[in-house]
XYZ file of C-alpha atoms in Angstrom:
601
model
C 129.938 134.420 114.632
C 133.361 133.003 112.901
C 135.072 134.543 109.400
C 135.869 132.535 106.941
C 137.589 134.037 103.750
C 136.594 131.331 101.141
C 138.775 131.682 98.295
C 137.417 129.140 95.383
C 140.493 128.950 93.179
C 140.141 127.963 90.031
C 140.117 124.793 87.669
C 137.771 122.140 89.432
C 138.198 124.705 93.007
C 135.089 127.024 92.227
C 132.521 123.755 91.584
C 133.605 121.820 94.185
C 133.524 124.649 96.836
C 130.079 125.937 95.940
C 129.005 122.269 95.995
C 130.194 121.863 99.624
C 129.160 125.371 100.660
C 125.692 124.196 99.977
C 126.381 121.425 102.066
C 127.327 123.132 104.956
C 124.925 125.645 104.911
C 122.103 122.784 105.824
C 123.699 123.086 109.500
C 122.621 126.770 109.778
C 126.110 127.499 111.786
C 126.847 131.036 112.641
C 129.470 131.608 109.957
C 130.287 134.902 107.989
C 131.678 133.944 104.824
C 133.942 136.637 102.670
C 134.496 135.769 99.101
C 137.572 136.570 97.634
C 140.296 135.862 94.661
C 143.476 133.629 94.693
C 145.154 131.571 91.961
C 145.812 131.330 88.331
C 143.177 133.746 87.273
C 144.593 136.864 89.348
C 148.366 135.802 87.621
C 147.232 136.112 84.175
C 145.286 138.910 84.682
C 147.238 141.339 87.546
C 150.881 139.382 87.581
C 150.528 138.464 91.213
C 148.409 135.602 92.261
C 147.915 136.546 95.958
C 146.642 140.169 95.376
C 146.828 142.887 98.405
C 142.977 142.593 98.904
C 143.112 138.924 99.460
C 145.751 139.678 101.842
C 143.864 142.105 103.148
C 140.459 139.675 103.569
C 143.051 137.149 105.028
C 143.826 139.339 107.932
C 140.192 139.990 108.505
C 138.705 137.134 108.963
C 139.263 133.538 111.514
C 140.194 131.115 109.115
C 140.541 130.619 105.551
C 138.780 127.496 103.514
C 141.048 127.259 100.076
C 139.888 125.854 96.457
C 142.270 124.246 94.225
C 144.706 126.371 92.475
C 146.400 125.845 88.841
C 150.148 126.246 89.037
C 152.453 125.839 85.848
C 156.665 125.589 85.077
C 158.190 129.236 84.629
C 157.849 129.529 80.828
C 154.236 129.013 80.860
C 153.181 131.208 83.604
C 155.408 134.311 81.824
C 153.764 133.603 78.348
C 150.027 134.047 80.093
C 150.611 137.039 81.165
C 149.271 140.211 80.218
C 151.645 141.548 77.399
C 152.490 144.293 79.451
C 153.607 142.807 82.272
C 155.770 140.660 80.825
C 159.396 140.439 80.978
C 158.851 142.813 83.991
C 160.767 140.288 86.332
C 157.371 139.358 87.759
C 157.904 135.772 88.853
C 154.858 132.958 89.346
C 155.046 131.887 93.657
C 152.423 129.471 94.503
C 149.750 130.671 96.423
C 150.059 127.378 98.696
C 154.052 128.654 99.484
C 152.929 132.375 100.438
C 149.953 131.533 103.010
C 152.409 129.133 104.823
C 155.248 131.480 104.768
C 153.533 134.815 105.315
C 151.131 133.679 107.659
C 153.515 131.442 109.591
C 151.279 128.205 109.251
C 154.152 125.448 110.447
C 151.658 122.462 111.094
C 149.991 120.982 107.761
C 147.337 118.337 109.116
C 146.470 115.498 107.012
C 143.883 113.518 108.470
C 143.390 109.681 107.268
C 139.932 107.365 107.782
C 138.682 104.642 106.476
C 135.236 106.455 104.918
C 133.984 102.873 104.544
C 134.938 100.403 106.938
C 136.165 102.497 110.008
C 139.345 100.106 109.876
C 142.177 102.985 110.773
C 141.769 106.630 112.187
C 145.268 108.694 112.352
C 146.655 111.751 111.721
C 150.058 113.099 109.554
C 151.403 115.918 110.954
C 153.904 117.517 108.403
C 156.380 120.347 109.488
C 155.707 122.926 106.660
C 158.038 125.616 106.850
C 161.974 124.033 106.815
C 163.464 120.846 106.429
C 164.827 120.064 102.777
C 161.824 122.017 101.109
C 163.506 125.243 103.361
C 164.320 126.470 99.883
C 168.282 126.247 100.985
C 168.691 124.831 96.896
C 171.852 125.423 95.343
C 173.518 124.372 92.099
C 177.166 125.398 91.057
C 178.437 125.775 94.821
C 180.717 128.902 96.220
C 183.657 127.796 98.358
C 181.615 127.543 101.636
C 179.250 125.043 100.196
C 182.407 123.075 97.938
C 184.554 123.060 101.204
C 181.692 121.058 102.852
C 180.910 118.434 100.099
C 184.474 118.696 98.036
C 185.528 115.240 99.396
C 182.915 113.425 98.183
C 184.096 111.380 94.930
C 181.415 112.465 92.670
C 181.981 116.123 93.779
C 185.327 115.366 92.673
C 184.838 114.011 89.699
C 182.149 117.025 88.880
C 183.794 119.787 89.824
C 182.005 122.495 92.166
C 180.250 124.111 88.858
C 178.642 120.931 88.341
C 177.475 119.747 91.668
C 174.243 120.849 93.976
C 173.357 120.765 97.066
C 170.369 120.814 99.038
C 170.204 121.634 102.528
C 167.810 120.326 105.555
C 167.327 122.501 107.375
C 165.861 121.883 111.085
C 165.999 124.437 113.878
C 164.755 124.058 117.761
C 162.465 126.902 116.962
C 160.642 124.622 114.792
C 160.812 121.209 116.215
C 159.473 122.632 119.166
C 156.760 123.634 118.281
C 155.608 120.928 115.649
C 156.223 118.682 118.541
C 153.847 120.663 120.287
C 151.237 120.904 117.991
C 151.227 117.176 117.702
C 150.946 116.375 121.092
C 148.097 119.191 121.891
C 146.512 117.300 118.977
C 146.512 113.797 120.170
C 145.568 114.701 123.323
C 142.389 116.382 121.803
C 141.337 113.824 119.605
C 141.913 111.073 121.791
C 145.120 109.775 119.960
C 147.148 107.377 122.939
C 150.459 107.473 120.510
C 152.751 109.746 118.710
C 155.123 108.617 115.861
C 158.037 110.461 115.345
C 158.877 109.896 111.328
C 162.755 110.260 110.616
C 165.694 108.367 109.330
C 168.015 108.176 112.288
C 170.433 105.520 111.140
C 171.051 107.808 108.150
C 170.683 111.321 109.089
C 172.352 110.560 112.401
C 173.059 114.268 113.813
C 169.194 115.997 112.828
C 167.488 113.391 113.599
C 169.249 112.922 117.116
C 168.750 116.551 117.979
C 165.235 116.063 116.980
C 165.367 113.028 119.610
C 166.193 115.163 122.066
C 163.590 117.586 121.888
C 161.287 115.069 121.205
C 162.534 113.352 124.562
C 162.292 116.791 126.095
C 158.767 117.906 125.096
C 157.113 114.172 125.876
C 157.571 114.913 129.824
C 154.778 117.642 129.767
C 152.489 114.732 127.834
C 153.221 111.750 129.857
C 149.482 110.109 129.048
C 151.174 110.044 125.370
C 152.985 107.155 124.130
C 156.052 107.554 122.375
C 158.261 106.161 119.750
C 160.647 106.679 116.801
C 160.684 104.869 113.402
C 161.920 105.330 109.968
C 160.412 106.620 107.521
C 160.551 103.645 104.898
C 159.157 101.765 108.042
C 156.186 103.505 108.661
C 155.300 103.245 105.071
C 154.954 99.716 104.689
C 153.253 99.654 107.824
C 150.537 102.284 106.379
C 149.575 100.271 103.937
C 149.834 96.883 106.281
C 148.652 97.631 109.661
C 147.235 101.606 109.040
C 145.001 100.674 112.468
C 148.748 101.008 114.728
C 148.962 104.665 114.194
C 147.674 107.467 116.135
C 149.455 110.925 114.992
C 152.276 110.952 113.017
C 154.827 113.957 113.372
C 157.488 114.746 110.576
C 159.667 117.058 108.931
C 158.628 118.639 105.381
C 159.672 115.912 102.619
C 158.727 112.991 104.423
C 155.802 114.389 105.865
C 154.960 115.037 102.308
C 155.413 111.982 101.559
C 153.382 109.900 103.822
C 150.857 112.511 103.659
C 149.837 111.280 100.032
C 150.259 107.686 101.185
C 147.405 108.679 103.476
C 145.235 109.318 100.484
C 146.288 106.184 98.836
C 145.210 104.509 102.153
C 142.108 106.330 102.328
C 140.789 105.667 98.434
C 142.736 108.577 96.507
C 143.258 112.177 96.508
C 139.499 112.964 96.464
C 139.022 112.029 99.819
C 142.125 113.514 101.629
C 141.607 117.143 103.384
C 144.519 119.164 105.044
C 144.726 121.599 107.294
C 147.886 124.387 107.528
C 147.629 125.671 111.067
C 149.976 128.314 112.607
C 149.774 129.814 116.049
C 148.049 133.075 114.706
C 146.719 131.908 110.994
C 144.955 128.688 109.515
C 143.676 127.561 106.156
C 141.725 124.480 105.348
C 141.993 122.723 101.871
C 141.113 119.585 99.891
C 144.478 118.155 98.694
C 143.281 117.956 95.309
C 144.915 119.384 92.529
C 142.573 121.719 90.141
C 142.370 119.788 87.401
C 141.636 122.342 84.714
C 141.015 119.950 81.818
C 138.192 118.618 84.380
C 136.536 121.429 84.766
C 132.956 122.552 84.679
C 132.569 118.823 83.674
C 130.260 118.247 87.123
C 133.125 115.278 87.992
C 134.862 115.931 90.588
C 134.628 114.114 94.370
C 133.602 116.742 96.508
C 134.009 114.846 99.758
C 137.597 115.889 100.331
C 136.623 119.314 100.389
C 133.718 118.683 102.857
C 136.389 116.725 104.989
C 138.296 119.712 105.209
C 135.427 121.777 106.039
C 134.556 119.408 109.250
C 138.072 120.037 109.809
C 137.916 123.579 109.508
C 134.730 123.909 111.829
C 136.686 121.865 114.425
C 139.345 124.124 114.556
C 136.926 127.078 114.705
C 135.814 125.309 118.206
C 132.202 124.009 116.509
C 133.466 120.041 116.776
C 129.649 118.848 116.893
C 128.132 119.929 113.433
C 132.114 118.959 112.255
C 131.645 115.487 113.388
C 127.998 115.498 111.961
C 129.508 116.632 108.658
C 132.590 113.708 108.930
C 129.476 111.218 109.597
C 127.052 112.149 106.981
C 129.901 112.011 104.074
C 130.992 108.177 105.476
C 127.859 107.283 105.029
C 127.548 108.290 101.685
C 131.411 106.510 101.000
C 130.073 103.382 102.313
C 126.587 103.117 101.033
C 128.694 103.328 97.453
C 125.576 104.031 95.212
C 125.953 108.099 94.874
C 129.610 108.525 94.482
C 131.983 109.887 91.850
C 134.175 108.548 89.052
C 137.123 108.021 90.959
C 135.833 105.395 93.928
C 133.996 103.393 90.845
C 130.750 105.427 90.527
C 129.000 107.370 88.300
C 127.615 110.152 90.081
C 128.708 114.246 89.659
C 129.774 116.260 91.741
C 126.562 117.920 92.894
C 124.719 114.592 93.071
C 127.142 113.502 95.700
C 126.840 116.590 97.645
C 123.392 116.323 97.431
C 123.374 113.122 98.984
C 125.834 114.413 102.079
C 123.168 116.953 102.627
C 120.119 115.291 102.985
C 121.943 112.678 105.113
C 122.368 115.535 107.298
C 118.971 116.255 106.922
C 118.102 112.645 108.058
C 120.251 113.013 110.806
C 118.630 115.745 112.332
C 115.361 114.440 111.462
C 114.492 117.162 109.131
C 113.084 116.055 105.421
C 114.502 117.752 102.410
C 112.146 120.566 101.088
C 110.220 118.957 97.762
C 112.029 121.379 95.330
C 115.221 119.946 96.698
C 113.852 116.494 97.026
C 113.021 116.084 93.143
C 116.867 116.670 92.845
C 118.129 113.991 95.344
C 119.599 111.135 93.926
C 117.514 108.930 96.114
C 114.215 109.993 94.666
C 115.352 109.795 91.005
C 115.449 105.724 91.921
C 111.847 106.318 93.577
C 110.601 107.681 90.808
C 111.763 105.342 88.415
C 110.588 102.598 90.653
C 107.322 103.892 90.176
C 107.418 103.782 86.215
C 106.471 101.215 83.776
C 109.670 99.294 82.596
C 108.409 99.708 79.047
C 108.225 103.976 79.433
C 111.948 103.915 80.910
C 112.705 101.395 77.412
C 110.857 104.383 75.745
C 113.692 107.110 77.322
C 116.535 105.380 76.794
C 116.058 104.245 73.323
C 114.847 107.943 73.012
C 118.125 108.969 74.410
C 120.200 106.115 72.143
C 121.010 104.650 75.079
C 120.591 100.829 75.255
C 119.878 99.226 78.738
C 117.422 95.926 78.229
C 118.905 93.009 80.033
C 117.464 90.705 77.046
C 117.025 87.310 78.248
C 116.393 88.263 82.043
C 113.124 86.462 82.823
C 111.323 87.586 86.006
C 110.561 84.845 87.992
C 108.331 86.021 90.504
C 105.114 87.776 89.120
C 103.835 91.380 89.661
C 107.384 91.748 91.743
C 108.766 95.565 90.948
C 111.616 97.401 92.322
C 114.673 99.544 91.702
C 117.995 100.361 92.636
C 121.579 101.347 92.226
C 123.844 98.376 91.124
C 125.876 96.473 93.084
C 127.870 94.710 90.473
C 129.286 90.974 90.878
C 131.215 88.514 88.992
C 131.679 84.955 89.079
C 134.573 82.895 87.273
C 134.675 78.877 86.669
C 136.776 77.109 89.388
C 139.795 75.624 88.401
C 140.935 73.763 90.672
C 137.316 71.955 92.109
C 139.137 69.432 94.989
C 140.074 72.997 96.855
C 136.313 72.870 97.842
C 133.424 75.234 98.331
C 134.719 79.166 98.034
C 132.248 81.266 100.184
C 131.155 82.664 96.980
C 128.105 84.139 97.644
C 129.663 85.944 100.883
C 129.834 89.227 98.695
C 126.344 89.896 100.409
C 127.491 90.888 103.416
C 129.105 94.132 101.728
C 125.609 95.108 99.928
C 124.614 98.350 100.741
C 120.883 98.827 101.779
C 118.564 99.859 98.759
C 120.923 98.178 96.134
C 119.950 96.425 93.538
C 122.296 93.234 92.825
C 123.512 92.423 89.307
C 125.225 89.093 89.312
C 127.135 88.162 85.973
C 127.684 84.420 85.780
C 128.417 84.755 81.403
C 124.545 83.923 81.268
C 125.275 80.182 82.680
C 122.999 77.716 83.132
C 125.275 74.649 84.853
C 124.744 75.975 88.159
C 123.107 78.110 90.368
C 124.167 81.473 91.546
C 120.974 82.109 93.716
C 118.497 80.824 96.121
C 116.487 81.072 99.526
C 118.863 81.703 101.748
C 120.387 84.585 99.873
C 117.020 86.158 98.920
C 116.074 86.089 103.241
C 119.219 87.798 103.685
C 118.961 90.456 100.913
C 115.551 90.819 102.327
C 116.747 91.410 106.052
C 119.562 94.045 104.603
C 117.226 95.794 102.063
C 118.296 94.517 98.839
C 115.777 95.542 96.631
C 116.288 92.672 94.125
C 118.675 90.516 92.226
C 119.184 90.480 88.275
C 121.132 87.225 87.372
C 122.722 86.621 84.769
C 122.972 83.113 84.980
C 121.047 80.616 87.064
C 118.555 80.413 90.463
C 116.919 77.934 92.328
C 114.738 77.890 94.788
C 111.697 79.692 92.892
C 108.911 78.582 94.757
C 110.694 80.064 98.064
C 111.704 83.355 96.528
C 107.855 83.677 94.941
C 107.041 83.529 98.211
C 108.905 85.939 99.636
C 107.660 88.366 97.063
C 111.701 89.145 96.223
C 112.416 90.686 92.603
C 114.774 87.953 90.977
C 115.208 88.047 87.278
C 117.096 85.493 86.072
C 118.394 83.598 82.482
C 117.600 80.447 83.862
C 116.254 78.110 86.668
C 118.197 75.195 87.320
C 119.002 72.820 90.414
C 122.665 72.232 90.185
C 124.928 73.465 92.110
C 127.482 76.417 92.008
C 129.106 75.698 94.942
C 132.550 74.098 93.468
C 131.691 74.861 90.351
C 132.327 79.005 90.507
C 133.900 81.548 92.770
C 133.821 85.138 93.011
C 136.025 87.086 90.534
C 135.297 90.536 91.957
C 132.614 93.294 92.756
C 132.251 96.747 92.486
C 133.244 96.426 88.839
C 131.484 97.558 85.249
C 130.365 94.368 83.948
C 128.843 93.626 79.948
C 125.550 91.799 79.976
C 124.531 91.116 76.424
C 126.249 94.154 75.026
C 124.641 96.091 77.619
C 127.519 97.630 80.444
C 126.268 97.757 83.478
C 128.059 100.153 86.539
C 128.192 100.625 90.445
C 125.728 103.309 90.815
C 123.499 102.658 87.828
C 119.457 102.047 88.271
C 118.308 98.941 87.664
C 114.759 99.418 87.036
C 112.352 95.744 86.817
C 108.755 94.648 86.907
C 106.935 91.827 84.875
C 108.411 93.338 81.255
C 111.884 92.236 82.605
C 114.922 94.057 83.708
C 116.879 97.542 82.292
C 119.868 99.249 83.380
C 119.255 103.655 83.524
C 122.723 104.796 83.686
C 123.406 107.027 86.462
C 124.393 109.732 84.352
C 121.256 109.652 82.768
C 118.757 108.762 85.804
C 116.801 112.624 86.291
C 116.508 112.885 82.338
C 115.210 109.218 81.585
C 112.866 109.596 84.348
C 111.508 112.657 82.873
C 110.979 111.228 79.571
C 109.458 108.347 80.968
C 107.234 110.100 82.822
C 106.199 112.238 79.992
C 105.851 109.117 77.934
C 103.427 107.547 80.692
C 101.215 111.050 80.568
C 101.197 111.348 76.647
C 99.936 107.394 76.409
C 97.495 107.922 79.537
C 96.017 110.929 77.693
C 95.498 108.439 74.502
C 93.648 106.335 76.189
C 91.616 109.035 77.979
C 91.057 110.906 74.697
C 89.992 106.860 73.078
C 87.692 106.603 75.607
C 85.857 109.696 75.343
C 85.186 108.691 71.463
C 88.297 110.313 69.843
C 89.319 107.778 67.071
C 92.830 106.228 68.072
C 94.540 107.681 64.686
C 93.564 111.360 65.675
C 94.460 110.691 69.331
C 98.067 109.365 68.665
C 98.381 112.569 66.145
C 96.941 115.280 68.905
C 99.410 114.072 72.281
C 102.832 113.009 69.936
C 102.616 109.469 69.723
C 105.629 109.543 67.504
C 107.997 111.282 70.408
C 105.688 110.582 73.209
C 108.855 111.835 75.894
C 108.909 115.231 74.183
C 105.319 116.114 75.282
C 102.851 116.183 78.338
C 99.873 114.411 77.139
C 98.509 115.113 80.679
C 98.640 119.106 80.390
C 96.727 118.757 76.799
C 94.241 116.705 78.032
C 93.382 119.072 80.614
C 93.486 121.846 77.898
């Protein structure tokens, strides 16, 4: 059995942590976890916010998994404090800056893959506890600090009142054992390089003593390749080539630095875990910030907290259900139809967590229990597949929520389906003697179960579909196409039995005369904006959009909706006049009733 303290934080930090403790707890792990209090709350209500029983729970337990906290400039943090306690000299210390300190955790450990395409895999390894964040900040210098920087022409021209000075600080102690850490952790995770991070041609005398115990330390890892590069380097080559990089080592601000590149690399700060590991003391953390003005909102990507969770059960020696973890939540990234605001989706914060967990639960070959099942994103497209197109009209209009693709004709009788948008959209070539553009090659990238939405501004001088893309979305598991422009190919499709819905039907060409513009994006159909993630829901009425914030409650209506009008018709049929019938089961507002528990009354 391993301890965790779980601290939640505040802001966004208590949502997203409950929403990946549910997560986790579908791998049954023996884990003790000891709730306790950190953060902005504990300042404005005890003046300290790291209080002695957190410390206390720290010491106590293994690890530590940490929510977001709120921090805020000096003024602010005195003025929400307790009148009492003010002007007491109590002064605001990040919570972040007291774990690492106190509990000696040198090594933060940032993790970067590509969630989607598996295109990079490497590791920043910041030094957390000197270099120019050492706090060795000065402004208005004494003589020992002047005599050192009094030459200096803008010194001179300041005066040493008016002049600071910032010190980087770098010891053996340390270097050695960041060096260390980054080594053990290449070697563990199957890393075959190590990139020291520095500015040698610059900062000539640190970074050549950290050359030397870099050259010193590499002996006792000689399956470890080694090399040196500068910092401004190795950022353009994150964002060019991320694939060359196996762990990168470096001292605080750089590391820093680089570190949040990472996230841009990965897809932003909502997929980007960290670890702070010392040799006696560890906490695990999104790198998130709390976003107060976000919270409670169900908004926030919970994925970078269940990254740092996989991370945290690897360094409590339980790698398998951490890899498991790291595996189900790529999935999710890369199937892109339950996923949050800020990788182009629509879906909250528990909805995405939901969908991590019963990929675990596919995984394992376990199936969801039905309570939790009726909550899973998945099944809200099931069970608006299984509606009449007219009773989902029925909810949104209910709702004041328009979503009729007017003018979308289904060409393929009795064909039904739905699924989560994967948006496209086409632009005129300009230039037509560059030749055919590949456009249609967007299909490899569908996920399976989407539902395509092509936007061609409702043309009808070319084609934008045919045979051989309805065979392919049929091998991948496309569940149909709604075009807003032109097919071809009818009788083909009609005989696959594929869903198209289309505004037109024509045999000319689109192969010079469009090219892709982009996908993934919200598109306008007919005043009607359609988003990645949204259900598009179609049968022989046509084709609607549900919006994904929407999906469980439209599906409700609609299915109450379906039971008020199926009660009618029992309650016609057993004589009831049709007037009385509509009156009795709420004809008016048939989605705010349950014709089918009446008629059994």
């Amino acid at each position: 059995m391993k301890s965790v303290a779980v601290l939640p934080g505040d802001g966004i930090g208590p949502e997203v942590t409950t929403a990946a403790l549910d997560v986790v707890d579908k791998l049954g792990l023996p884990l003790d976890l000891r709730f306790g209090e950190i953060g902005w709350e504990c300042w404005r209500q005890e003046g300290d916010p790291v209080p002695q029983r957190t410390w206390k729970l720290l010491e106590d337990t293994d690890t530590c998994l940490l929510g977001a906290i709120t921090s805020k400039p000096l003024r602010e943090g005195e003025a929400e404090l307790p009148p009492e306690l003010r002007g007491t000299g109590r002064t605001f210390v990040s919570p972040v800056i007291q774990l690492r300190q106190r509990l000696g955790l040198y090594a933060n450990v940032r993790p970067v893959i590509d969630l989607v395409d598996g295109r990079f895999d490497f590791t920043v390894i910041r030094e957390n506890t000197e270099g120019l964040y050492a706090g060795l900040d000065f402004h208005g210098l004494d003589d020992a600090l002047w005599n050192v920087v009094r030459d200096h022409p803008n010194a001179q021209a300041s005066g040493a009142g008016s002049t600071s000075v910032t010190l980087r600080l770098q010891t053996e102690f340390g270097m050695d054992r960041l060096l260390h850490h980054g080594f053990v952790h290449a070697r563990t995770h199957g890393y075959r390089r190590l990139t020291l991070v520095d500015k040698p041609n610059v900062l000539r005398n640190s970074s050549n003593h950290l050359r030397e115990r870099l050259e010193l330390i590499a002996r006792d890892y000689p399956d470890i390749e080694t090399e040196i590069l500068n910092v401004d380097a190795v950022a353009l080559w994150m964002v060019r080539r991320p694939e060359r990089f196996g762990v990168l080592v470096a001292e605080n601000m750089f590391g820093d630095i680089l570190s949040d590149l990472g996230a841009g690399v990965m897809g932003g700060l909502g997929l980007a875990p960290s670890g702070n590991i010392g040799d006696h003391g560890s906490y695990f953390e999104p790198v998130h910030g709390s976003a107060p003005g976000m919270a409670g909102q169900d908004r926030a990507n919970p994925m970078a907290m269940l990254l740092a969770m996989a991370q945290m059960l690897d360094h409590l020696d339980l790698p398998v259900p951490g890899e498991e973890l790291r595996a189900a939540v790529r999935t999710v990234a890369a199937r892109r139809t339950t996923i949050t605001y800020d990788m182009g989706g629509t879906s909250g914060t528990r909805e995405v967590a939901r969908a991590v967990a019963d990929e675990l639960a596919t995984s394992e070959g376990e199936s969801a229990e039905p309570a939790q099942q009726a909550e899973t994103s998945v099944d809200v497209v099931d069970r608006l597949a299984r509606l009449d197109t007219a009773s989902v009209s029925d909810a949104l209009d209910s709702l004041g929520v328009g979503g009729v693709l007017a003018g979308l004709v289904p060409r393929v009788p009795g064909a039904r389906a739905a699924g989560r948008a994967f948006t496209v959209t086409y632009q005129p070539v300009e230039d037509a003697d560059k030749g055919f553009r590949n456009a249609a090659n967007y299909l490899d990238d569908v996920p399976e179960g989407s539902f395509v939405v092509v936007d061609n501004a409702g043309s009808t001088t070319c084609t934008n579909w045919g045979s051989l893309l309805t065979n392919l979305a049929q091998r991948r598991g496309v569940r149909g196409t709604a075009l807003h422009g032109s097919a071809r190919d009818i009788a083909e499709i009609r005989a696959a039995g594929y869903p198209l819905f289309s505004t037109g039907a024509t045999m000319v060409s689109g192969k010079n005369r469009v090219e892709l513009a982009a996908t993934g994006r919200e598109i306008v159909i007919d005043d009607v904006t359609v988003r990645p993630g949204d259900i598009v829901v179609a049968d022989d009425n046509g084709a609607l959009v549900v919006p994904a914030a929407h999906a469980v409650e439209v599906a409700e209506r609609a299915e109450r909706v379906e039971r008020t009008e199926g009660a009618i018709a029992d309650a016609v049929g057993g004589g009831l006049r049709l007037d009385e019938a509509r009156r009795r089961f709420g004809y008016a507002k048939p989605w705010d009733g349950d014709g089918a528990q009446l008629t059994r009354a």
